[in-house]
Coordinates of C-alpha atoms and ligand atoms in Angstrom, one line a residue:
X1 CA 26.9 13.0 -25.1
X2 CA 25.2 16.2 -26.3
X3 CA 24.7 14.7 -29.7
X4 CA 22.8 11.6 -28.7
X5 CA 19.3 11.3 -28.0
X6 CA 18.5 12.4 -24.6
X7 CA 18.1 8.8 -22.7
X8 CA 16.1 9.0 -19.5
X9 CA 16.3 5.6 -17.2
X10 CA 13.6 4.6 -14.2
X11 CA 15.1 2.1 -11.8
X12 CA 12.9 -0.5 -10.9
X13 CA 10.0 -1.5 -12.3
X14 CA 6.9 -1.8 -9.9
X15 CA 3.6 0.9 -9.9
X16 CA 5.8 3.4 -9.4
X17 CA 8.5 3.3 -12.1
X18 CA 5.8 1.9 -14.6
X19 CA 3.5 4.8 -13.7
X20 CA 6.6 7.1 -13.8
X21 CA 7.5 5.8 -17.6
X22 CA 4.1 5.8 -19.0
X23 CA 3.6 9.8 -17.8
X24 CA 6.8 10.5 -18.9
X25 CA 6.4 9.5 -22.1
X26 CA 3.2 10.8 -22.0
X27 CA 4.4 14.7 -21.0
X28 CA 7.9 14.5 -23.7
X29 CA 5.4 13.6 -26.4
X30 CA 2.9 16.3 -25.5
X31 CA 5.7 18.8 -25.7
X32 CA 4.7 19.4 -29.5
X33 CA 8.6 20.2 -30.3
X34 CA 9.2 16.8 -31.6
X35 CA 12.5 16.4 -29.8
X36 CA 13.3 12.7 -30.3
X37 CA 14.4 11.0 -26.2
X38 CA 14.7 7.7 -25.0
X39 CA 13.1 6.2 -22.1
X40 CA 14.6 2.8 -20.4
X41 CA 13.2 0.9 -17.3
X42 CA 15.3 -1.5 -16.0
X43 CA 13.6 -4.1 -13.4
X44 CA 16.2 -6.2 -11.4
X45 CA 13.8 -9.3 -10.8
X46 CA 12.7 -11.8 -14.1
X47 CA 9.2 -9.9 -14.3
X48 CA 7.6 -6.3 -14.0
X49 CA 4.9 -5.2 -11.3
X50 CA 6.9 -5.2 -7.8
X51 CA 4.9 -6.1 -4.9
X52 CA 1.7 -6.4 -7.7
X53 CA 1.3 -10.6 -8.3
X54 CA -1.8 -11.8 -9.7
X55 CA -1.8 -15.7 -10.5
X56 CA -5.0 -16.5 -12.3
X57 CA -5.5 -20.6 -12.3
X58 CA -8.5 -23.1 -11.8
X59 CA -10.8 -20.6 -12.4
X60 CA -9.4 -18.2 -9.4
X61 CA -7.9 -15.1 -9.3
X62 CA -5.1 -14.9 -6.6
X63 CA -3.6 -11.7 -5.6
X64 CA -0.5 -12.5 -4.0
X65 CA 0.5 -8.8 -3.6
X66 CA -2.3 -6.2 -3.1
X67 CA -5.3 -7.2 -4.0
X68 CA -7.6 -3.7 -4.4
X69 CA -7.2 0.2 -3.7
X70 CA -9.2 3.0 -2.0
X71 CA -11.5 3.9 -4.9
X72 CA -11.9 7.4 -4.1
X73 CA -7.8 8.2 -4.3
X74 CA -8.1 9.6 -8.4
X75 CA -4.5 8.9 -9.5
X76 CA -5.1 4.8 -9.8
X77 CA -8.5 5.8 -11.3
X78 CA -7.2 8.4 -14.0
X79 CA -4.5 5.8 -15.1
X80 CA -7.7 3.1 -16.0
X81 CA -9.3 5.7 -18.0
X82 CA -6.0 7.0 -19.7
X83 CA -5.6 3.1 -20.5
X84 CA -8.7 2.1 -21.6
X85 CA -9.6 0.1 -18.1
X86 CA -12.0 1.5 -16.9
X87 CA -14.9 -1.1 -17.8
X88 CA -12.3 -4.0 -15.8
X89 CA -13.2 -1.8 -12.5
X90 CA -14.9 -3.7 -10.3
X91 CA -16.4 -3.2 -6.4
X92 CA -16.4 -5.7 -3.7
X93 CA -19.2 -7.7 -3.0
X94 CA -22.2 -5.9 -1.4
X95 CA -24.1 -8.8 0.0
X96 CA -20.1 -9.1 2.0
X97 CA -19.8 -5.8 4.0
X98 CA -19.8 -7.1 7.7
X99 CA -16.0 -7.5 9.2
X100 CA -15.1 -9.1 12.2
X101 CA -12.1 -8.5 14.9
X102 CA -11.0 -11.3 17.4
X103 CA -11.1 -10.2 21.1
X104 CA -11.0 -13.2 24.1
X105 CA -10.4 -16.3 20.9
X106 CA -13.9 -15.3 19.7
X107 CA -15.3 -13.3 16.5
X108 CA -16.9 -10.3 17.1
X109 CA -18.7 -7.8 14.7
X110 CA -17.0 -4.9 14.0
X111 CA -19.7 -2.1 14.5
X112 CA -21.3 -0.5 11.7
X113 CA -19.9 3.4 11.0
X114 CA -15.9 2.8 11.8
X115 CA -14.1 4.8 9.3
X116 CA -10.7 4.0 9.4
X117 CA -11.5 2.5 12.9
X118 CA -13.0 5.9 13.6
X119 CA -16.7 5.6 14.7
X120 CA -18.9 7.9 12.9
X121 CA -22.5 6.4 14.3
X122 CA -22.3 6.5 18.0
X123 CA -25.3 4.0 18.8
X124 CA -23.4 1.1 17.2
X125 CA -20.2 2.1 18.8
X126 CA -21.7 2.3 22.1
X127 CA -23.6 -1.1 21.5
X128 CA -20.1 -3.4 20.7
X129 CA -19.0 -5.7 23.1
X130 CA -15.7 -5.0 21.5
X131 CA -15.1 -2.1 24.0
X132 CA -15.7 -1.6 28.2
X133 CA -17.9 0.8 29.1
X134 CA -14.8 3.0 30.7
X135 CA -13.0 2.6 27.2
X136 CA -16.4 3.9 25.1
X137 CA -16.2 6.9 27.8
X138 CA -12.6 8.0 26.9
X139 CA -13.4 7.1 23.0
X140 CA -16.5 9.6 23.3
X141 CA -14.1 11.9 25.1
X142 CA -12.7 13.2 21.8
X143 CA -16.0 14.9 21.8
X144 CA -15.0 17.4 24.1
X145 CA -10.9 17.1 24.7
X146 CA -9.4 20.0 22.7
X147 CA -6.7 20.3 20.1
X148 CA -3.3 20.0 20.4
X149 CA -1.8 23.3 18.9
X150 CA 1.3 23.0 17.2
X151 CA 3.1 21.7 13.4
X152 CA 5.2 19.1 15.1
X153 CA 5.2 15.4 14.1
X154 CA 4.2 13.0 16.7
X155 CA 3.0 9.0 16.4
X156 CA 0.1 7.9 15.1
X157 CA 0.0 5.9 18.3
X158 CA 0.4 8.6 20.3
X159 CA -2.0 10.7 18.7
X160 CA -5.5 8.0 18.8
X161 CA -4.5 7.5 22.4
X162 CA -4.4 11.0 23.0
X163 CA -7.8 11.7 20.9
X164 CA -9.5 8.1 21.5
X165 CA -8.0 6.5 24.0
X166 CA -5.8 3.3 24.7
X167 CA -8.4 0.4 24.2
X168 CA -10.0 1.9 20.8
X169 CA -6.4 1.9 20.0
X170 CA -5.7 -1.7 20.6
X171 CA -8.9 -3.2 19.9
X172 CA -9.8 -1.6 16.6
X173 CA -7.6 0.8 15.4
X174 CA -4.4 -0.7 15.5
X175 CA -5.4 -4.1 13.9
X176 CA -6.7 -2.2 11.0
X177 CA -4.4 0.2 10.2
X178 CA -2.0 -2.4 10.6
X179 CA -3.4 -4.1 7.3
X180 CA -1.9 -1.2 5.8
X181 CA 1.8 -1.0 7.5
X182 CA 1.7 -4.3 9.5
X183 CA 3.7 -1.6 11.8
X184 CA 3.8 -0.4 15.5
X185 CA 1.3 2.5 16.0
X186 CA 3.6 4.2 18.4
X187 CA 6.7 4.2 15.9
X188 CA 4.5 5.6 12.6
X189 CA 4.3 9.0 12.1
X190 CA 1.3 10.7 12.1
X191 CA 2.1 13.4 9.6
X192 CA 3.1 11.0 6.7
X193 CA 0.6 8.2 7.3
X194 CA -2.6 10.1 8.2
X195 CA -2.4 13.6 8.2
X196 CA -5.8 13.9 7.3
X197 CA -6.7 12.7 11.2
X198 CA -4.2 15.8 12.5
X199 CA -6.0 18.2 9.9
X200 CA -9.4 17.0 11.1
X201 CA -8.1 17.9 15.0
X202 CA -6.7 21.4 13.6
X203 CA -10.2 22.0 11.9
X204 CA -13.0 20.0 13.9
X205 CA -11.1 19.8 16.9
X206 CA -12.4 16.2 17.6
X207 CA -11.4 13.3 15.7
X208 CA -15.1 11.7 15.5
X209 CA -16.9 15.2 14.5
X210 CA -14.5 15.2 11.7
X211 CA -14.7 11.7 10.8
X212 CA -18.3 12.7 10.5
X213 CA -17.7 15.7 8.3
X214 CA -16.0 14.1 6.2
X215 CA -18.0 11.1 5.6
X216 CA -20.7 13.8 4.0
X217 CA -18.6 14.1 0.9
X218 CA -18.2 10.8 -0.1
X219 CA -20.7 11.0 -2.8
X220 CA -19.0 13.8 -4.0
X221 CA -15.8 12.1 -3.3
X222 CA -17.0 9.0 -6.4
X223 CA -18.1 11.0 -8.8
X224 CA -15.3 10.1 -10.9
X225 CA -15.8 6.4 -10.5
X226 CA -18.0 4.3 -13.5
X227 CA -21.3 3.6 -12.0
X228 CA -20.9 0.0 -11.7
X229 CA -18.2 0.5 -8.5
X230 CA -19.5 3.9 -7.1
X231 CA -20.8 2.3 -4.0
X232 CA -17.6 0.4 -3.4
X233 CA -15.1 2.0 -1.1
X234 CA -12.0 -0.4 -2.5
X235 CA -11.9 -1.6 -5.7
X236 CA -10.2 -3.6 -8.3
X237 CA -9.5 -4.9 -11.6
X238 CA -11.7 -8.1 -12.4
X239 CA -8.9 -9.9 -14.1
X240 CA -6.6 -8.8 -11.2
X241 CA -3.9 -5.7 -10.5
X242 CA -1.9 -7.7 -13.1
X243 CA -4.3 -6.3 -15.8
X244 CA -3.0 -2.8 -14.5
X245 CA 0.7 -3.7 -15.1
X246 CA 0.4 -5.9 -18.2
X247 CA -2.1 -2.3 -19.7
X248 CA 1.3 -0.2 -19.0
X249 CA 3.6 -2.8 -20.1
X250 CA 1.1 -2.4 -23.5
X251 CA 1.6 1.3 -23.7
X252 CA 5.0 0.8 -22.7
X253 CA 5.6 -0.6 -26.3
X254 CA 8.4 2.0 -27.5
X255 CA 10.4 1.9 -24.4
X256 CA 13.3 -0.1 -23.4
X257 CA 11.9 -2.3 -21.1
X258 CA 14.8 -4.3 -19.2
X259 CA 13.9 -7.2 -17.0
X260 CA 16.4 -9.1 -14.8
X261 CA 19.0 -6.1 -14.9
X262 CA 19.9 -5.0 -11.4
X263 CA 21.7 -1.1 -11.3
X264 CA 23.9 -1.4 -8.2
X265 CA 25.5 2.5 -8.2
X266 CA 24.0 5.7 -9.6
X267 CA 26.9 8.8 -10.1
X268 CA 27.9 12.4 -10.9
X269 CA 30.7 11.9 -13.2
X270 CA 32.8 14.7 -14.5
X271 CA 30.7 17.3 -16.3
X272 CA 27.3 16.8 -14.1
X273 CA 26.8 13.6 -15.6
X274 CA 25.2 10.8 -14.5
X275 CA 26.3 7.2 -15.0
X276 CA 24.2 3.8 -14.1
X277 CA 26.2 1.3 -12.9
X278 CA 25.0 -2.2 -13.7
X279 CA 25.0 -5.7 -11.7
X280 CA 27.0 -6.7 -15.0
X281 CA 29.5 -4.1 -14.6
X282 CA 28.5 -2.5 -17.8
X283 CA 27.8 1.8 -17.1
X284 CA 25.4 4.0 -19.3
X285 CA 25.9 7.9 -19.1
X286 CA 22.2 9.3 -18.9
X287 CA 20.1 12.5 -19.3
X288 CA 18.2 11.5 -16.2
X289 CA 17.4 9.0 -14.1
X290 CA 13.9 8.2 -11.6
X291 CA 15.1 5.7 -8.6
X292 CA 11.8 4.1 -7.7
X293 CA 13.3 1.1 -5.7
X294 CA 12.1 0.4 -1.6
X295 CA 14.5 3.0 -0.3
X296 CA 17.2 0.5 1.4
X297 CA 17.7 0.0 -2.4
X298 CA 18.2 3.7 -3.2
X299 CA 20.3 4.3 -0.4
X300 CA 22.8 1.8 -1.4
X301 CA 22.7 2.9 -5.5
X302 CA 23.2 6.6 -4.5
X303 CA 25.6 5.3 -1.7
X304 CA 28.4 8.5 -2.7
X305 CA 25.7 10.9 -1.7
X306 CA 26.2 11.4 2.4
X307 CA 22.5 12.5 2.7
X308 CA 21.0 8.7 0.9
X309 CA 22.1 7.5 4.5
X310 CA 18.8 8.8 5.7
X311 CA 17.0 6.5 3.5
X312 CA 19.0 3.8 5.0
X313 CA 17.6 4.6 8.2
X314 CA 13.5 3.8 6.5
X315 CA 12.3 0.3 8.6
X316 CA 10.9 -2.2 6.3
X317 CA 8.8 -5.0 8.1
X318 CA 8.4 -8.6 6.2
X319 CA 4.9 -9.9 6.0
X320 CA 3.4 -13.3 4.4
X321 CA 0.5 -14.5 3.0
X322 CA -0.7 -18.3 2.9
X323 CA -4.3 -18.5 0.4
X324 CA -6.0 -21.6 0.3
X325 CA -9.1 -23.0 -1.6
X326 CA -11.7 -24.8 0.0
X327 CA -15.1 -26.2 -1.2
X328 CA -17.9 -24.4 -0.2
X329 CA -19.4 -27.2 1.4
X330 CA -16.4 -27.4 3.7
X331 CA -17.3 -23.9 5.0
X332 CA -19.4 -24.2 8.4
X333 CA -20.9 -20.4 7.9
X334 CA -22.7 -18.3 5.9
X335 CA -20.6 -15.6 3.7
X336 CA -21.7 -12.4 4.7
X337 CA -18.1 -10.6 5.8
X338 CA -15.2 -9.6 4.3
X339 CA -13.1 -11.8 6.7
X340 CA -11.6 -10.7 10.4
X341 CA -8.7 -8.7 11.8
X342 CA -6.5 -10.4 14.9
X343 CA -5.4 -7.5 17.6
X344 CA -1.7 -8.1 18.8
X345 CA -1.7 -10.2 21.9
X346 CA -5.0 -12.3 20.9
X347 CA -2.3 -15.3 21.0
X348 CA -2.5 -15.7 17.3
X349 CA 0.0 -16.1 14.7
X350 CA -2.2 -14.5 11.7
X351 CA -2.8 -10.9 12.0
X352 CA -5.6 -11.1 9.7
X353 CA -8.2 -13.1 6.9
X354 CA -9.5 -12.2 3.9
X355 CA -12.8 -14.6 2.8
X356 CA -11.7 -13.4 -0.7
X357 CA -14.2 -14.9 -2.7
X358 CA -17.1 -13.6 -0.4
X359 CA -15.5 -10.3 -0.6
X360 CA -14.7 -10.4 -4.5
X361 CA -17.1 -12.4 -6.8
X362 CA -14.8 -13.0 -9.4
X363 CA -12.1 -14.8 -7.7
X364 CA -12.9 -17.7 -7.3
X365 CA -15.3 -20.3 -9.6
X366 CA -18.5 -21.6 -8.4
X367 CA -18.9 -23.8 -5.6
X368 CA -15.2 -22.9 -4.1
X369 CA -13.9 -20.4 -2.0
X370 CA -10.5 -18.7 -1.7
X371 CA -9.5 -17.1 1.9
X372 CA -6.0 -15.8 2.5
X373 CA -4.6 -15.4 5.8
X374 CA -1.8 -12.1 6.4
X375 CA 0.6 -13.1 8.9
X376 CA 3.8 -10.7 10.2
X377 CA 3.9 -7.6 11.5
X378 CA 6.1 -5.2 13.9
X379 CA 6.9 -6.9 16.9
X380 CA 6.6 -10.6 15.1
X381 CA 9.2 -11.0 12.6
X382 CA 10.3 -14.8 13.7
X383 CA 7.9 -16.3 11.0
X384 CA 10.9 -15.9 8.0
X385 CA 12.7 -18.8 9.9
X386 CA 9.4 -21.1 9.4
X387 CA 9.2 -23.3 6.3
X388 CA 6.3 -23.2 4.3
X389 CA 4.7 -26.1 5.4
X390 CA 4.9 -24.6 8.9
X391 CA 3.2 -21.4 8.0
X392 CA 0.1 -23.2 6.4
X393 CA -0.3 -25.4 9.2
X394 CA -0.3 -21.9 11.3
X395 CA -2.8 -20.3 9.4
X396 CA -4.6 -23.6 9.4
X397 CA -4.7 -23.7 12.8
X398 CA -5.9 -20.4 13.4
X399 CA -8.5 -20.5 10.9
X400 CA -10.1 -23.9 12.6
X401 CA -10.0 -22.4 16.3
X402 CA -12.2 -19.5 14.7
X403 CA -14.2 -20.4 11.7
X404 CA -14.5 -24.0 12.3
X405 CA -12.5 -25.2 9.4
X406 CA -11.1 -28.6 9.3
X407 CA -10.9 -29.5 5.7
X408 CA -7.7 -30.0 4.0
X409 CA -7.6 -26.7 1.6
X410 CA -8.1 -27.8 -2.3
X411 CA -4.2 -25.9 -2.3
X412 CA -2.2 -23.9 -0.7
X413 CA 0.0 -21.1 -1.6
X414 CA 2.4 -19.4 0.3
X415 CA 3.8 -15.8 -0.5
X416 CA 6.8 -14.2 1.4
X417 CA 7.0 -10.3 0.8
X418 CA 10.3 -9.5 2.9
X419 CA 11.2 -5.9 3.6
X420 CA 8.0 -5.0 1.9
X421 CA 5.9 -2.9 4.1
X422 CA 8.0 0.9 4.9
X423 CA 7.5 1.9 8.6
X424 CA 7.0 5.8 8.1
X425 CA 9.3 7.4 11.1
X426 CA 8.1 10.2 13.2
X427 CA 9.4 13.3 11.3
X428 CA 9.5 11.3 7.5
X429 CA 8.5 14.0 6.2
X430 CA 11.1 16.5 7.2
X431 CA 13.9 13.9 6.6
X432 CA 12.9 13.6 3.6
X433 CA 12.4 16.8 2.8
X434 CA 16.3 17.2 3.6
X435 CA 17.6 14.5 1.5
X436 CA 15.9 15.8 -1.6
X437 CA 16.8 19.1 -1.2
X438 CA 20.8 17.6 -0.8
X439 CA 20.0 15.6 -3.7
X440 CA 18.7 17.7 -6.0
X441 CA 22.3 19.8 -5.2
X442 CA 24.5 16.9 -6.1
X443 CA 22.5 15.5 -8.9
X444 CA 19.5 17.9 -10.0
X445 CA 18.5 15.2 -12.9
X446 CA 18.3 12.4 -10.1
X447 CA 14.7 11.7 -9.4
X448 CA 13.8 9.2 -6.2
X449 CA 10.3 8.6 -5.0
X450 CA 8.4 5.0 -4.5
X451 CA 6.1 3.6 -1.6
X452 CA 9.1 4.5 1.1
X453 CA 8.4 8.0 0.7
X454 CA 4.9 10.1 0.4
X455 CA 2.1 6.9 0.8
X456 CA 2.5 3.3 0.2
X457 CA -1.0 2.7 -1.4
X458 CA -1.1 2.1 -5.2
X459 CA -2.7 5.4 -6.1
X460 CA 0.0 7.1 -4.1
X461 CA 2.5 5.3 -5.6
X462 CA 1.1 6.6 -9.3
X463 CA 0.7 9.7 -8.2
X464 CA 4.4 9.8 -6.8
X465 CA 5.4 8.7 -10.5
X466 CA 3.4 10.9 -12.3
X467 CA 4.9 13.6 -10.2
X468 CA 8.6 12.9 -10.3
X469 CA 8.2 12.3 -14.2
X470 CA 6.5 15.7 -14.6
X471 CA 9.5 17.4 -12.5
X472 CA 11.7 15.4 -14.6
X473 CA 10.1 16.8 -17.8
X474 CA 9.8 20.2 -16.8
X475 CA 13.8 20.0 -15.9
X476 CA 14.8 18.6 -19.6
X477 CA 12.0 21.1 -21.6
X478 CA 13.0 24.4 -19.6
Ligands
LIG1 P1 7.9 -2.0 -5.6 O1 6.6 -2.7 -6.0 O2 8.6 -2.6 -4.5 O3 8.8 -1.9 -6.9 C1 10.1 -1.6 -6.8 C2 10.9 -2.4 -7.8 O4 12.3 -2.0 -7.8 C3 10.8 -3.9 -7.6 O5 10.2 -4.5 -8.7 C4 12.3 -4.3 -7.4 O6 12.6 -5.6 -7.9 C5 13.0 -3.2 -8.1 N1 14.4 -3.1 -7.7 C6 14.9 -3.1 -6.4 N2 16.2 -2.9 -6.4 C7 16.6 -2.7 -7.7 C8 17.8 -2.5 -8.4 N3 19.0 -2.4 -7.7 N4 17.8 -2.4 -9.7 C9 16.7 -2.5 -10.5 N5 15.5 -2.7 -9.9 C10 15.4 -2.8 -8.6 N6 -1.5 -1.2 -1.6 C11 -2.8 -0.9 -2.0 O7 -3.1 0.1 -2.5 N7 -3.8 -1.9 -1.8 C12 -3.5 -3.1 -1.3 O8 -4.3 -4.0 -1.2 C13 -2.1 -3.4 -0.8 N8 -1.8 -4.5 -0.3 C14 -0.5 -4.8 0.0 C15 -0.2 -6.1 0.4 C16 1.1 -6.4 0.6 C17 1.5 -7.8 1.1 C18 2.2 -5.5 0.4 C19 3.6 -5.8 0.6 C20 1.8 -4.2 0.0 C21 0.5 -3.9 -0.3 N9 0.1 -2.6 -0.7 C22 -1.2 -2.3 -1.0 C23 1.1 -1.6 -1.0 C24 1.6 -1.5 -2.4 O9 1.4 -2.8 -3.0 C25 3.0 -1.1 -2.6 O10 3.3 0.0 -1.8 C26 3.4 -0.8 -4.0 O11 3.0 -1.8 -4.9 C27 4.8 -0.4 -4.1 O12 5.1 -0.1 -5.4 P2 6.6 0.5 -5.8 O13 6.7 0.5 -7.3 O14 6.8 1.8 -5.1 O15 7.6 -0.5 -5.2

């Protein structure tokens, strides 16, 4: 093998791997030595992208996946500019800003300030009907309760109840962050989902006076953005996250780009090699290889490895979507919001709603409107044995107790994400600190990162690509 071209494979082809190619490339060719290498990513399903699935038809522009990211996280920002996307950038609506949460079957206004569910304004806080009296008292006792000393993990759950009490918890903060990782609060680690909320504790001591702090710097925080989304806190692409994939795909040009090739083993053979083992049977011998695959995936392709068994162990809870066009007549209210979260226990089968077109302009044409309704999360994973038809008339259902709508949609569109969301365990961090340290023992040019590991949002997923391809490089230049 040491007379062929050094061939470095990425297994599986969503944000990550894609993002994990590009810089890859990127850092080789920068090395100035000319060395010729090779890189290959091989994608198991027909298409590349992962979880990312834009549709555009009719006119609208349906995200089937994610649909925006946190504009202030750089890495997703850095990869527009370095592919000439930056003008596609687009903020959500600002006429749309208002969101709601369901608490006794009714709509009620989220109040103004909540960062992350966090209040950082008290007189709207302390105005909401959202919360008793007794529960605003324990929220506003974070002012004075004082930090937990310590470096230990403990639940994200555990922590807001401790800092904000129970019914803050429930009411707002759960149902929000569980847009992120549909998960239980009380099963999520703190460390690896929000560490920023502990690190406010350590520093601030309370949770709001940090929240506060913090929200100072957010014009310093978007000075990297293009002008036209600096006042937008999530952002997108206006031809959809597709754009995103198809610009790498584009830059991906010189590499071996395999679609509908499932790897089902990666292996030391003799010498410190490595082989990929193939669906088809067929085995290449590589120079390196990037496993960015959900990590139930990784665990079984590194399978010989005792230690992949703690990535078996990483929960992954299914979610759906159903999205459904209406005409604007059809809609009894004005479209000021963003759309609603449902709290567990609201007797509710959606968890949340999008009013996508009110909240992004472009996705949808004039005179319609596009609304997609999330539905699954931990603790209500019975919806998989439901047919489709069942989880429209669902979401129907719970869209007509709540906004009043009784029209039939214009269409429907159903989207089943199973093991999709990872469920961060208390102490991630340090398991997985473990396994790489055993891995990079039994196969030091064996790379695995993705969503399951340090942040499931898409600029953590770049970022987590751009940093195992930079280890990788450093590895094959030294
Ligand atoms: P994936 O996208 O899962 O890619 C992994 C790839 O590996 C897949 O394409 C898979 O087919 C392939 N693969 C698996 N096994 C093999 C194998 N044996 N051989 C070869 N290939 C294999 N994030 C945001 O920032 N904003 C949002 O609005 C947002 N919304 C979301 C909504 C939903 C419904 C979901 C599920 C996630 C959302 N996220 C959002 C999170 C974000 O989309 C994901 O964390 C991210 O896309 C994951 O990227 P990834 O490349 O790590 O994994």
């Amino acid at each position: 093998m040491s007379n062929q071209v050094p061939h470095y494979m990425i297994i599986g082809g969503g944000i990550t791997g894609l993002s994990a190619a590009f810089y890859l490339k990127k850092r080789l060719e920068a090395d100035g030595r000319g060395t010729p290498f090779r890189i290959s990513v091989v994608e198991k399903s027909p298409s590349f992208g992962g979880k990312i699935h834009t549709v555009v038809r009719d006119g609208f522009v349906i995200e089937k996946g994610p649909d925006s990211f946190l504009a202030r996280k750089r890495p997703i920002i850095d990869l527009a500019y370095d592919l000439g996307l930056e003008h596609e950038l687009t903020g959500t609506n600002p006429k749309a800003k208002k969101t709601y949460i369901v608490r006794g079957r009714k709509l009620h206004r989220m109040p103004p300030g909540l960062v992350l569910g966090i209040p950082t304004q008290m007189t709207p806080f302390m105005k909401t009907g959202l919360i008793s009296p007794l529960g605003k008292l324990r929220a506003a006792m974070d002012l004075i309760l004082p930090k937990r000393d310590g470096t230990g993990d403990e639940s994200l759950g555990h922590f807001l109840e401790r800092r904000l009490g129970k019914e803050v918890l429930e009411r707002i903060v759960e149902p929000l962050l569980a847009g992120i990782y549909a998960g239980d609060t009380y099963k999520l680690s703190l460390k690896s989902t929000f560490p920023q909320f502990r690190a406010m504790e350590l520093k601030n001591r309370s949770l709001i006076l940090g929240m506060m702090a913090s929200r100072k710097n957010v014009t310093e925080e978007s000075a990297h953005l293009p002008a036209a989304v600096r006042n937008s806190v999530f952002v997108t692409f206006k031809r959809g996250l597709q754009s995103l994939v198809n610009a790498l795909i584009d830059a991906l040009r010189t590499v071996d780009l395999r679609a509908g090739v499932g790897v089902v083993s990666v292996r030391r053979i003799e010498d410190g090699q490595t082989e990929v083992v193939f669906e088809d049977g067929q085995r290449e011998v590589v120079h390196g290889v990037i496993v960015t695959t959900p990590t139930y995936q990784a665990a079984k392709l590194l399978s010989e490895l005792p230690t992949a068994s703690k990535l078996a162990k990483i929960d992954y809870i299914s979610v759906a979507n159903v999205i459904m066009s209406f005409d604007r007549k059809d809609i009894p209210f004005e479209l000021d919001a963003s759309g609603f979260l449902v709290p567990k226990h609201e007797g509710y089968t959606i968890t949340a709603c999008t009013l996508t077109s009110a909240k992004w302009l472009h996705a949808a044409p004039e005179g319609k409107v596009l609304l997609r309704c999330y539905i699954g999360r931990s603790g209500e994973q019975e919806w998989p044995a439901w047919s489709d038809e069942q989880l429209i008339s669902k979401a129907r259902q719970d869209i007509q107790d709540l906004l009043g709508i009784t029209a039939e949609p214009g269409f429907a569109e159903v989207t089943r994400l199973m093991h999709s969301m990872p469920q961060y365990p208390v102490n991630h961090l340090e398991e997985i600190a473990e396994f790489r340290k055993a891995l990079l023992t039994a196969m030091p040019r064996v790379l695995v990162t993705g969503a399951g590991f340090h942040g499931v949002g898409l600029p953590d997923c770049i970022r987590q690509g751009k940093e195992v391809a930079n280890q990788l490089a450093e590895m094959v230049l030294a």
